[in-house]
CSV table of C-alpha atoms in Angstrom, one decimal:
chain,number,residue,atom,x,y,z
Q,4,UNK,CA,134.0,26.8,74.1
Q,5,UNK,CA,137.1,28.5,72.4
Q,6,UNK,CA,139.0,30.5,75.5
Q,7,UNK,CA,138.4,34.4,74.9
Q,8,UNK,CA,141.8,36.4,74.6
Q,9,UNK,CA,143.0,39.0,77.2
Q,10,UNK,CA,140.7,42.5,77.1
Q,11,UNK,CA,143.6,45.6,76.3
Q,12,UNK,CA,140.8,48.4,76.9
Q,13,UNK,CA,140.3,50.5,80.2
Q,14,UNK,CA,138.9,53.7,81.3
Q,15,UNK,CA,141.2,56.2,82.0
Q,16,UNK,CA,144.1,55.1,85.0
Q,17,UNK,CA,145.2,57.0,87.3
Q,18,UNK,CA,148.6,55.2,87.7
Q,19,UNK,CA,151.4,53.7,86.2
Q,20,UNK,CA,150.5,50.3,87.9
Q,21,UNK,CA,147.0,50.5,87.3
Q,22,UNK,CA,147.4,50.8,83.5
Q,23,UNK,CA,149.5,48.1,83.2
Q,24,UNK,CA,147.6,45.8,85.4
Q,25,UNK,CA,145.0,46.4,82.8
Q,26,UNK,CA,147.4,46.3,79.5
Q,27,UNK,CA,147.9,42.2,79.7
Q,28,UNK,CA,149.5,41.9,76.5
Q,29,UNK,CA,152.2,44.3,77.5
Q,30,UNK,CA,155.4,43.3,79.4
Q,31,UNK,CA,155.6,45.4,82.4
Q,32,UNK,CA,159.0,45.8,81.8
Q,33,UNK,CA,158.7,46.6,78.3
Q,34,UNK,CA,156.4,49.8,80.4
Q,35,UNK,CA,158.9,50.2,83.3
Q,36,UNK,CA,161.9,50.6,80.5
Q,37,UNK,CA,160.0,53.2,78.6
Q,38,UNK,CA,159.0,55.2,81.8
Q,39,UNK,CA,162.9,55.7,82.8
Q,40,UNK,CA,163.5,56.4,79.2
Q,41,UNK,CA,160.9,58.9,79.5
Q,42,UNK,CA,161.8,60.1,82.6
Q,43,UNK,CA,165.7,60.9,82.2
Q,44,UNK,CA,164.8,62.7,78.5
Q,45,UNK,CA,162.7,64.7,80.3
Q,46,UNK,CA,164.8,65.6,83.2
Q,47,UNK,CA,167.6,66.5,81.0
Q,48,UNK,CA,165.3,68.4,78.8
Q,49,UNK,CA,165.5,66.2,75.6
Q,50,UNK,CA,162.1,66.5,74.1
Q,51,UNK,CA,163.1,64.4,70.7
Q,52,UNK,CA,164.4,61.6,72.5
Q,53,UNK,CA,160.9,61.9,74.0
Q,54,UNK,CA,159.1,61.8,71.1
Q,55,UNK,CA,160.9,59.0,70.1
Q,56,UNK,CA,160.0,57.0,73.1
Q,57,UNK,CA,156.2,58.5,72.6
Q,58,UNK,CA,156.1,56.6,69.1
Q,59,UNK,CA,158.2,53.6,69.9
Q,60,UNK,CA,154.7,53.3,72.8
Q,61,UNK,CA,152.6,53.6,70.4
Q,62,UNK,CA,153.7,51.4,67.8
Q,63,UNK,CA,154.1,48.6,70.4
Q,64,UNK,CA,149.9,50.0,71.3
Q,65,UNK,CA,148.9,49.8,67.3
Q,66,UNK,CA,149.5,46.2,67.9
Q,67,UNK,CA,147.4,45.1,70.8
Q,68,UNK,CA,144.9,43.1,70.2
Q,69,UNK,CA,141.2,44.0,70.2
Q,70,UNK,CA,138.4,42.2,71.1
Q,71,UNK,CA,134.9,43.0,69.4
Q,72,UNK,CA,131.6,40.9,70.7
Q,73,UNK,CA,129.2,41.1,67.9
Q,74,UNK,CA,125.6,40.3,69.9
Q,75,UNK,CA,121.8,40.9,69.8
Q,76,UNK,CA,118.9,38.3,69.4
Q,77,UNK,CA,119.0,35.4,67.6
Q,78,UNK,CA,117.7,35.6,63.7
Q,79,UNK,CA,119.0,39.5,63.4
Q,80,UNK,CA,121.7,38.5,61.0
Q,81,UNK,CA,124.8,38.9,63.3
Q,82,UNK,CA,126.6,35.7,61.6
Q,83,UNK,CA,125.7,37.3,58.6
Q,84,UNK,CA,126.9,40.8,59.6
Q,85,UNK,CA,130.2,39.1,60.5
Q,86,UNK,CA,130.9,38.0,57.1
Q,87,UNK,CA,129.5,41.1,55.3
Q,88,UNK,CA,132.2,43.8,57.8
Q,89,UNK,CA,135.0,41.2,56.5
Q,90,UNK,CA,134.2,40.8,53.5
Q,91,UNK,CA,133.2,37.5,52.7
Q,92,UNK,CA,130.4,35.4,51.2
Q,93,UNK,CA,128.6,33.0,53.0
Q,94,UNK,CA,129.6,30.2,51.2
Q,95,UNK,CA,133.1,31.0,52.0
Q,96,UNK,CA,135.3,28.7,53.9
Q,97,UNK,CA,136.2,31.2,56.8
Q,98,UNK,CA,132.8,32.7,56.6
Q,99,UNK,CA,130.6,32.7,59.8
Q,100,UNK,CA,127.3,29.9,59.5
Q,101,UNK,CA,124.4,31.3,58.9
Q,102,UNK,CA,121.3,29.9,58.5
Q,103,UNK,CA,117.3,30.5,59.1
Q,104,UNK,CA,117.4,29.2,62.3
Q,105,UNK,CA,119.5,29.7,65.4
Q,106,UNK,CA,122.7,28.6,63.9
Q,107,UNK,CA,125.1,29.9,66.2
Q,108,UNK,CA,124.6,28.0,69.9
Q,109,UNK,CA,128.3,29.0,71.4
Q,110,UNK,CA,130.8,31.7,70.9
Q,111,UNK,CA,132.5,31.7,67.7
Q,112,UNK,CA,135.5,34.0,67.1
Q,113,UNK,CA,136.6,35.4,63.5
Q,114,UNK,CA,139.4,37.5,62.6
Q,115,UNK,CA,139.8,39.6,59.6
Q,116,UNK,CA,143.0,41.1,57.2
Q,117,UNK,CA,140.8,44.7,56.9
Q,118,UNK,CA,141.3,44.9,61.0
Q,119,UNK,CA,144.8,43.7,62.1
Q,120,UNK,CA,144.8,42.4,65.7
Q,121,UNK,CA,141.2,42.6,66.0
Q,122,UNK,CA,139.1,39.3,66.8
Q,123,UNK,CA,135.0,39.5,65.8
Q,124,UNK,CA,133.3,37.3,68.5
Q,125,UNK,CA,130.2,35.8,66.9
Q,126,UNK,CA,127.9,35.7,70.6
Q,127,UNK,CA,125.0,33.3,70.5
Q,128,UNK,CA,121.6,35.4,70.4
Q,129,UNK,CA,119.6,36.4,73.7
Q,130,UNK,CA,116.8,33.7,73.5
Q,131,UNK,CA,118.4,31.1,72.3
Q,132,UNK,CA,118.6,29.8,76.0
Q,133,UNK,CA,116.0,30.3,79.0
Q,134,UNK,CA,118.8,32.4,80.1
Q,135,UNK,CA,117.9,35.8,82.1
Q,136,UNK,CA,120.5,38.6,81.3
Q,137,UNK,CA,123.0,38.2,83.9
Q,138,UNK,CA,123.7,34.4,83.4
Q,139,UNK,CA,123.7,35.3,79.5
Q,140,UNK,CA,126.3,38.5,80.5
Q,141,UNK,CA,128.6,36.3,82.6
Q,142,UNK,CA,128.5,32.9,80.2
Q,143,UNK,CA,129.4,35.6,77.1
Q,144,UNK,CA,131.9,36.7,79.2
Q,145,UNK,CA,131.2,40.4,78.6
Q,146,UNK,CA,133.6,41.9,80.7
Q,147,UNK,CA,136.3,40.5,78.0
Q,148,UNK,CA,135.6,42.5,75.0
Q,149,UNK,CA,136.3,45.8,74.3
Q,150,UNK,CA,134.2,46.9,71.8
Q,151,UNK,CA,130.4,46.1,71.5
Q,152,UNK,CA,128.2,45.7,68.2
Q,153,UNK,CA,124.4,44.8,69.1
Q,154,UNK,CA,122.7,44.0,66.3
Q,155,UNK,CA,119.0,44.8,65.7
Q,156,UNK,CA,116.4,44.0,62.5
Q,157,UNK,CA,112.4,44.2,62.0
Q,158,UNK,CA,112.5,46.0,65.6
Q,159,UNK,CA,114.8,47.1,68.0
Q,160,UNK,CA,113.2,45.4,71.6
Q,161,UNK,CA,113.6,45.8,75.6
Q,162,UNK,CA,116.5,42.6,75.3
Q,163,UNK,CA,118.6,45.1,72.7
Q,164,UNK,CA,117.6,48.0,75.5
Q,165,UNK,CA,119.0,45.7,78.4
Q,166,UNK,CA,122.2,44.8,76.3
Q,167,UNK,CA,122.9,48.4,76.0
Q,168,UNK,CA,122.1,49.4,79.6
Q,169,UNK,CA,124.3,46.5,80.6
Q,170,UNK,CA,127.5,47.7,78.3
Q,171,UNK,CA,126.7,51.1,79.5
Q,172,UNK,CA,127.5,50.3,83.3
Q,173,UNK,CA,130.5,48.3,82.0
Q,174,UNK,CA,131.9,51.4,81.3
Q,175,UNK,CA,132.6,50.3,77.4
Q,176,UNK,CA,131.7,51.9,74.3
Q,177,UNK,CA,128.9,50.1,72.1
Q,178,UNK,CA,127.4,50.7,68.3
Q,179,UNK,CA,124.1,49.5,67.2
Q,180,UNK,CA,123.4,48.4,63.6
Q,181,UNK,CA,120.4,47.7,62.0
Q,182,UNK,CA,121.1,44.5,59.5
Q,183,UNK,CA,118.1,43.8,56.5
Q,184,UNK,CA,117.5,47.3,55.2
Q,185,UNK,CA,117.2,45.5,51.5
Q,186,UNK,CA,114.4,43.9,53.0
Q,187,UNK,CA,113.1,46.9,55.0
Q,188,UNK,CA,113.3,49.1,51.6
Q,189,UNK,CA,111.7,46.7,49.1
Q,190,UNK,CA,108.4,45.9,51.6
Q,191,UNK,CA,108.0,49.7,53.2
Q,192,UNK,CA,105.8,51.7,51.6
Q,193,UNK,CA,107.8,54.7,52.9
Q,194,UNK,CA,110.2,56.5,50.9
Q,195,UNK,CA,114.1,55.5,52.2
Q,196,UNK,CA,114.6,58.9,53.9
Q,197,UNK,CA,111.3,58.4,56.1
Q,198,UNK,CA,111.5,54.9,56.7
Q,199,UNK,CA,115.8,55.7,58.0
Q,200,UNK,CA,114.4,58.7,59.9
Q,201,UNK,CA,111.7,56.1,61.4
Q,202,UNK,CA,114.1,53.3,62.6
Q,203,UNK,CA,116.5,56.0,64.0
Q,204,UNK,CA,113.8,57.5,66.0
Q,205,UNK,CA,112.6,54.3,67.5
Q,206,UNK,CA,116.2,53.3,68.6
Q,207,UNK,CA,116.8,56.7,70.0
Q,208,UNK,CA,113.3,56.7,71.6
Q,209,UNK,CA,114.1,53.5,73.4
Q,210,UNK,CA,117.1,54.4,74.3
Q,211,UNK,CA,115.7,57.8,76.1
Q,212,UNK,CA,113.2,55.9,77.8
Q,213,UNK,CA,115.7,54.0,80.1
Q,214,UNK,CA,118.2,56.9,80.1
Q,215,UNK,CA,121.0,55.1,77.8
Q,216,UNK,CA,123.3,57.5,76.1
Q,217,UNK,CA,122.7,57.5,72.3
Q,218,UNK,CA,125.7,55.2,70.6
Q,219,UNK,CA,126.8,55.7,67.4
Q,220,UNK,CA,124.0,54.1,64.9
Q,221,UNK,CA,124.7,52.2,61.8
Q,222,UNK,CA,121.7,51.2,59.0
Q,223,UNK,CA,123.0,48.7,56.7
Q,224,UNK,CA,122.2,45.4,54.3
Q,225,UNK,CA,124.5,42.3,54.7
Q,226,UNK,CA,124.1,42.0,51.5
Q,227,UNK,CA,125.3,45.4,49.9
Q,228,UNK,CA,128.7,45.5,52.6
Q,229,UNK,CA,130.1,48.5,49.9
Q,230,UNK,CA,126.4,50.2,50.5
Q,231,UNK,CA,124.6,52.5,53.2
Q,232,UNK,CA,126.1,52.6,56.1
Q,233,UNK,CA,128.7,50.4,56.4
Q,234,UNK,CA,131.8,52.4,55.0
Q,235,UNK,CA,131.1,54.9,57.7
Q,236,UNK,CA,130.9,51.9,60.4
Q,237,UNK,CA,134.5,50.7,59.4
Q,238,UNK,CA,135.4,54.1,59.3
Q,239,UNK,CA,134.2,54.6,63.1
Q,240,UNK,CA,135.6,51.6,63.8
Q,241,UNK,CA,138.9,51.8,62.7
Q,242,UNK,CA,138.6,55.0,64.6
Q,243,UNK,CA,137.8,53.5,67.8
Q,244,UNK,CA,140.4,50.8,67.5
Q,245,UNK,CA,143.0,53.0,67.6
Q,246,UNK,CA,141.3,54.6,70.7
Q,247,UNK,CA,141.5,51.2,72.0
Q,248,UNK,CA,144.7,50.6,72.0
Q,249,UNK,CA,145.7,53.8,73.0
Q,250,UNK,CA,144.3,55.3,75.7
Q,251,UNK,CA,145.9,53.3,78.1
Q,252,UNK,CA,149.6,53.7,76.8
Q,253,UNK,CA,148.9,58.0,76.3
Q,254,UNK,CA,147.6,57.9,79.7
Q,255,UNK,CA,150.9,56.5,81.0
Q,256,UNK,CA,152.8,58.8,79.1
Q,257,UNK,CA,150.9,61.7,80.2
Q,258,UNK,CA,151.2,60.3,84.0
Q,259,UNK,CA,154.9,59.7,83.5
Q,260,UNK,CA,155.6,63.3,82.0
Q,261,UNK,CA,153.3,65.5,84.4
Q,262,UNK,CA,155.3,63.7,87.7
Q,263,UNK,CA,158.7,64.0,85.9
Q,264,UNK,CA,158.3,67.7,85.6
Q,265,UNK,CA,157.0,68.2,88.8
Q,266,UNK,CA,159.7,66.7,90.4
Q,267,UNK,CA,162.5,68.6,88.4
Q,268,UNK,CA,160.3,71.7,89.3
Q,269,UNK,CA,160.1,70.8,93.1
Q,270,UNK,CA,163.8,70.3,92.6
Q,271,UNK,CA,164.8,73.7,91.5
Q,272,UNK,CA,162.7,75.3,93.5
Q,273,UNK,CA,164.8,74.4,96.4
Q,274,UNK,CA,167.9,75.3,94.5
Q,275,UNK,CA,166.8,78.4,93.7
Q,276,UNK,CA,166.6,79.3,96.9
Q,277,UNK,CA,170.0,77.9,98.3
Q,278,UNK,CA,172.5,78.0,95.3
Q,279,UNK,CA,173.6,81.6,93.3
Q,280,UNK,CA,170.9,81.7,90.0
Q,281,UNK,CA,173.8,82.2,87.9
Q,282,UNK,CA,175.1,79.2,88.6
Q,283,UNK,CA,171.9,77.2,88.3
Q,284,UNK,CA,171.1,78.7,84.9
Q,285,UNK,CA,174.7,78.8,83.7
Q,286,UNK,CA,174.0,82.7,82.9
Q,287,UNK,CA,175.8,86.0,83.5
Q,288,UNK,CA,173.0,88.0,85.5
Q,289,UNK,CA,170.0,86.5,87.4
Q,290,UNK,CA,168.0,89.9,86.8
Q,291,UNK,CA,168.0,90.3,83.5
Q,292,UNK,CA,164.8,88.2,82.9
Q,293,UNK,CA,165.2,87.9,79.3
Q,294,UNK,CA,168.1,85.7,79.5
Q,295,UNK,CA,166.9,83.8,82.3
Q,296,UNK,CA,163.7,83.1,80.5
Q,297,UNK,CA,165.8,81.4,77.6
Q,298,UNK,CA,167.7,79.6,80.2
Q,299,UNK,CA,164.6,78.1,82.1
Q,300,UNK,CA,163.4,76.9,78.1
Q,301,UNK,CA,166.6,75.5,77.6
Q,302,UNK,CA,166.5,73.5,80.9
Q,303,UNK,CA,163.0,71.9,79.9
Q,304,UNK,CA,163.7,71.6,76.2
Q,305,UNK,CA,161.5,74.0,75.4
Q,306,UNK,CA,164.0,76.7,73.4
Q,307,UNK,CA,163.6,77.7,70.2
Q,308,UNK,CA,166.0,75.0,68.7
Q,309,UNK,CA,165.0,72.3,70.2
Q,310,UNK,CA,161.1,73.1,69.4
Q,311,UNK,CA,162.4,73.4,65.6
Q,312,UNK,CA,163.8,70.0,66.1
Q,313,UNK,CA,160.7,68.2,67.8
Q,314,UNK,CA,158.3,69.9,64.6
Q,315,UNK,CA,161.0,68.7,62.1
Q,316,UNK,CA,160.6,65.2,63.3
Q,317,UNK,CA,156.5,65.1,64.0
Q,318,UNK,CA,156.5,66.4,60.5
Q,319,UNK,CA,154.9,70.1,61.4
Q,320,UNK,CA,155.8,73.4,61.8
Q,321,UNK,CA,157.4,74.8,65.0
Q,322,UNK,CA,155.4,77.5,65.4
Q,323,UNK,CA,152.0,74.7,66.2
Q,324,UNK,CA,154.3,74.4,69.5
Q,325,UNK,CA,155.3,77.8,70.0
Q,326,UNK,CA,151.9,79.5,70.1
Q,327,UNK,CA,150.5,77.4,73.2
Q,328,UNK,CA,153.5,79.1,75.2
Q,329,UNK,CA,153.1,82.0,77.5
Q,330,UNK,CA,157.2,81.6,77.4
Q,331,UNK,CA,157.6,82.7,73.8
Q,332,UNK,CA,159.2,85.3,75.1
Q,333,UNK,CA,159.4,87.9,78.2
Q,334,UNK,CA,156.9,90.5,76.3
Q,335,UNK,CA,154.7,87.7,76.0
Q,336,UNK,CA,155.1,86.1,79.2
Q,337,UNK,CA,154.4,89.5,81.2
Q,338,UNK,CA,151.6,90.4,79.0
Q,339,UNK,CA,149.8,86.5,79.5
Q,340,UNK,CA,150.5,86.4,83.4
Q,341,UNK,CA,149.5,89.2,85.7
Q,342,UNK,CA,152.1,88.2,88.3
Q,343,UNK,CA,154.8,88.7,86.2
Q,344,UNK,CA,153.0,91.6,84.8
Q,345,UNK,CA,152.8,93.1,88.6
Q,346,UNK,CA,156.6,92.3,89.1
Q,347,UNK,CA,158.3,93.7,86.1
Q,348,UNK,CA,156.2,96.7,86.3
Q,349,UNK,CA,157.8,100.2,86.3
Q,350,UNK,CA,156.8,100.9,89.9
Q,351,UNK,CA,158.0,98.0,91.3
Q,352,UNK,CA,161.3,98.6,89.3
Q,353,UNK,CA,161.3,101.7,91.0
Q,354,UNK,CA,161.1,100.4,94.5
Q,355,UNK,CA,163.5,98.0,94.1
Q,356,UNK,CA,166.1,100.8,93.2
Q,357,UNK,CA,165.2,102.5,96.3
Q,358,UNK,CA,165.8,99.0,98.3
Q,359,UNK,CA,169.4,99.4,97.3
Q,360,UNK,CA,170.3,102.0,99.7
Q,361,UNK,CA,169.0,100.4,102.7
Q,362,UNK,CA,171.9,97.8,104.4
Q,363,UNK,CA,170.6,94.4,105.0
Q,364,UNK,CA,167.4,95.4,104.8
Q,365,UNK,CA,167.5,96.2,101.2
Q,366,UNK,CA,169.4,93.5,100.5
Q,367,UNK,CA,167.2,90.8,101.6
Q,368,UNK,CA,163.9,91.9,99.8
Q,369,UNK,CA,165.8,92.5,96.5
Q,370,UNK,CA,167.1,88.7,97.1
Q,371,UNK,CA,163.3,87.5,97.8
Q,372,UNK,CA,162.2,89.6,95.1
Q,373,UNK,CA,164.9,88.0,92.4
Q,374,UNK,CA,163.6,84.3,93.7
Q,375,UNK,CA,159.5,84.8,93.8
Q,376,UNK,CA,160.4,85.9,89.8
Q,377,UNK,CA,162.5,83.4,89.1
Q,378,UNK,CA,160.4,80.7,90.6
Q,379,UNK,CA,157.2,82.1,88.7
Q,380,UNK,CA,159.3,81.7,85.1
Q,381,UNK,CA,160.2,78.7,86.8
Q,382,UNK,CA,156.5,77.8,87.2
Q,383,UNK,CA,155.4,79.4,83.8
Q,384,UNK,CA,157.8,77.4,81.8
Q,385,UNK,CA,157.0,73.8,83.2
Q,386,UNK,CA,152.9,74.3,82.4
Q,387,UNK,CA,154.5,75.5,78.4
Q,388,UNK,CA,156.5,72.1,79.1
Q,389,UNK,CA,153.6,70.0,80.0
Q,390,UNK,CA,151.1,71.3,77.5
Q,391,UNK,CA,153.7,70.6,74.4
Q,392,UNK,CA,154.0,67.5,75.7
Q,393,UNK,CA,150.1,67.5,75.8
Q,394,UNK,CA,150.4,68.4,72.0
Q,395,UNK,CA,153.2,65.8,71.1
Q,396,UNK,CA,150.9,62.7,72.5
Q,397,UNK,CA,147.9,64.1,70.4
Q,398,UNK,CA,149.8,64.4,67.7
Q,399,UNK,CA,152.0,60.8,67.7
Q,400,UNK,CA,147.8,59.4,68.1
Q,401,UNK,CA,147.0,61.8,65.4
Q,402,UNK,CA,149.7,62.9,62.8
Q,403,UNK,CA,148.9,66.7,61.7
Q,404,UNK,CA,147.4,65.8,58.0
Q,405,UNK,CA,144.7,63.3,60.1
Q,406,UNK,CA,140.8,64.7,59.8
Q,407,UNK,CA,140.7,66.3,62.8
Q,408,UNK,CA,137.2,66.2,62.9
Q,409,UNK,CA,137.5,62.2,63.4
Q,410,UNK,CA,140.0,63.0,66.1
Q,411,UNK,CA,140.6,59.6,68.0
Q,412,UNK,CA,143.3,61.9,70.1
Q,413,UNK,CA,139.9,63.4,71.8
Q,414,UNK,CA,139.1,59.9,73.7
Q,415,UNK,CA,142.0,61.1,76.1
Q,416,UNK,CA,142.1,64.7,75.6
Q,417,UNK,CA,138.9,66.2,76.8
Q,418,UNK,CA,136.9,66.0,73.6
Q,419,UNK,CA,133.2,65.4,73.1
């Protein structure tokens, strides 16, 4: 039995570790050198040396390899289906062996030029042992793949139902695809769009029954692989892959960035409070908040220039960053944050006046005044920080002129 390759895919991490435990093919320092990489950009406030490391991730992601278990019961057409997504003829030498009877009896793997890094694994059908499901699950190997394809024809029965239910606790995404529709169309006396409608329903009815979330549904004909629905299948797939490959990386990254800026946060928060603000921001008066707003950008790399810079390189426009900031500018960031709004009001302007006539006193509420403002610009400025960063990683998985509608970006970002 040919040895299955190393599984890339994994739910989201919560750590560093975690995700590279999981990310096998990747040399954990090939990870540990991007994260300082990442980590001293962003602490000096370099966002395109950031993006740079982003897409040098990535790249090294596109190329992980992908395992896909192809599986259903024997006689669907799953051999056949193999040959059909890649292409090929039967009679073909790299084709899969079909036949009318149970041709496949042990794993066979195929790989494919239309899906780089990606190996098909043709999975003998349930039934062709006496077999219950969890001897079949563990002699398959399922926890190895990444990707699921079960494979139904004539009618979709409770052995499909317990693969998917079975996938679905794994935690792993799954398709089903009806094979034989030639055969289907030329015997039903339906007409196609009431005999499709039909065969959806059933799947999604048994499917409800046992409480297994719909999966994305595919009607085809090995025969016609140009036809029905197989271009959207490659499409989805193709879509998925890249998912795949990078959720674990983006995750990383996003790990990486959020406890970088929360440590140079931390950090001047405790300066701000021990060290003269002009210093710290390298500016002429701490309470004029204008400047010190363009200071606290400049410190995270978030300034006008440097956004110019990042959209120049991601191939975009500047202002796809600059509208997600409450920072644009000090008009903006008063009128987004009621805090700010409350302390740059004119009354409390007004009090603070008064403060200055009153020795000590006066002196030390106008100080804790100056530092609860700065440290909410402070605090303002990092969350614009983290959610361009947000943006950059969508973007790197998904350049601007993608479909957005077939976002993979939304595996990892809170879409549907």
């Amino acid at each position: 039995m040919a040895k299955a390759p190393v599984s890339h895919y994994t739910p989201l991490s919560t750590s560093f570790t975690s995700v590279v435990s999981y990310n096998k093919g990747w040399n954990i320092l090939i990870f540990e050198e991007l994260s300082r990489n990442i980590e001293k950009a962003l602490k000096e406030g370099k966002l395109l040396e950031v993006v740079s490391v982003v897409r040098e991730t990535m790249e090294r992601a596109s190329r992980t390899q992908v395992s896909i278990a192809v599986t259903g019961e024997s006689g669907n057409g799953m051999s056949s289906f193999i040959n059909a997504l890649r292409f090929l003829g039967h009679e073909e030498e790299a084709s899969a062996p079909i036949g009318v009877v149970r041709t496949t009896q042990t794993r066979g793997s195929y790989t494919s030029s239309h899906f780089p890094n990606v190996v098909l694994w043709d999975l003998p059908g349930m039934g062709t042992t006496a077999q219950g499901l969890e001897n079949y699950l563990k002699e398959m190997q399922f926890s190895h793949y990444d990707l699921f394809i079960i494979i139904a024809s004539e009618q979709f029965s409770i052995n499909h139902v317990k693969l998917a239910r079975a996938i679905q606790r794994m935690g792993k995404r799954f398709y089903v695809v009806w094979t034989k529709l030639d055969r289907d169309l030329s015997t039903s006396a339906l007409s196609k769009g009431q005999l499709l409608q039909n065969i959806q329903k059933n799947i999604k009815e048994n499917f409800q029954k046992v409480r297994v979330c719909e999966p994305p549904m595919f009607l085809v004909s090995n025969f016609d692989p140009l036809l029905h629905d197989f271009p959207k299948l490659r499409n989805t797939l193709q879509i998925d892959l890249l998912g795949i490959r990078c959720r674990g990386p983006l995750d990383t990254l996003s790990h990486i960035c959020e406890e970088t800026i929360n440590d140079k946060v931390n950090s001047l928060k405790g300066r701000l409070s021990t060290e003269y603000l002009e210093d710290i921001l390298g500016i002429r008066n701490a309470d004029d908040l204008g400047e010190c707003l363009e200071a606290y950008k400049l410190l995270f790399g978030v300034d006008n220039a440097s956004l110019q810079q990042v959209a120049q390189s991601m191939g975009t426009w500047a202002s796809e960053y600059m509208t997600i900031m409450k920072s644009q500018d000090l008009h903006t960031l008063c009128g987004s944050d009621w805090k700010m709004k409350l302390m740059t009001c004119l009354i409390m302007r007004a009090l603070l006046k008064l403060f200055r006539y009153i020795p000590f006193l006066g002196n030390l509420v106008i100080h804790c005044f100056r530092y609860m403002r700065h440290r909410r610009i402070l605090e303002l400025v990092a969350q614009d920080t983290k959610n361009i960063l947000m943006k950059i990683l969508k973007n790197v998985c998904s350049p601007p002129d993608n479909n957005f509608g077939n976002d993979p970006a939304s595996l990892f970002f809170g879409g549907s």
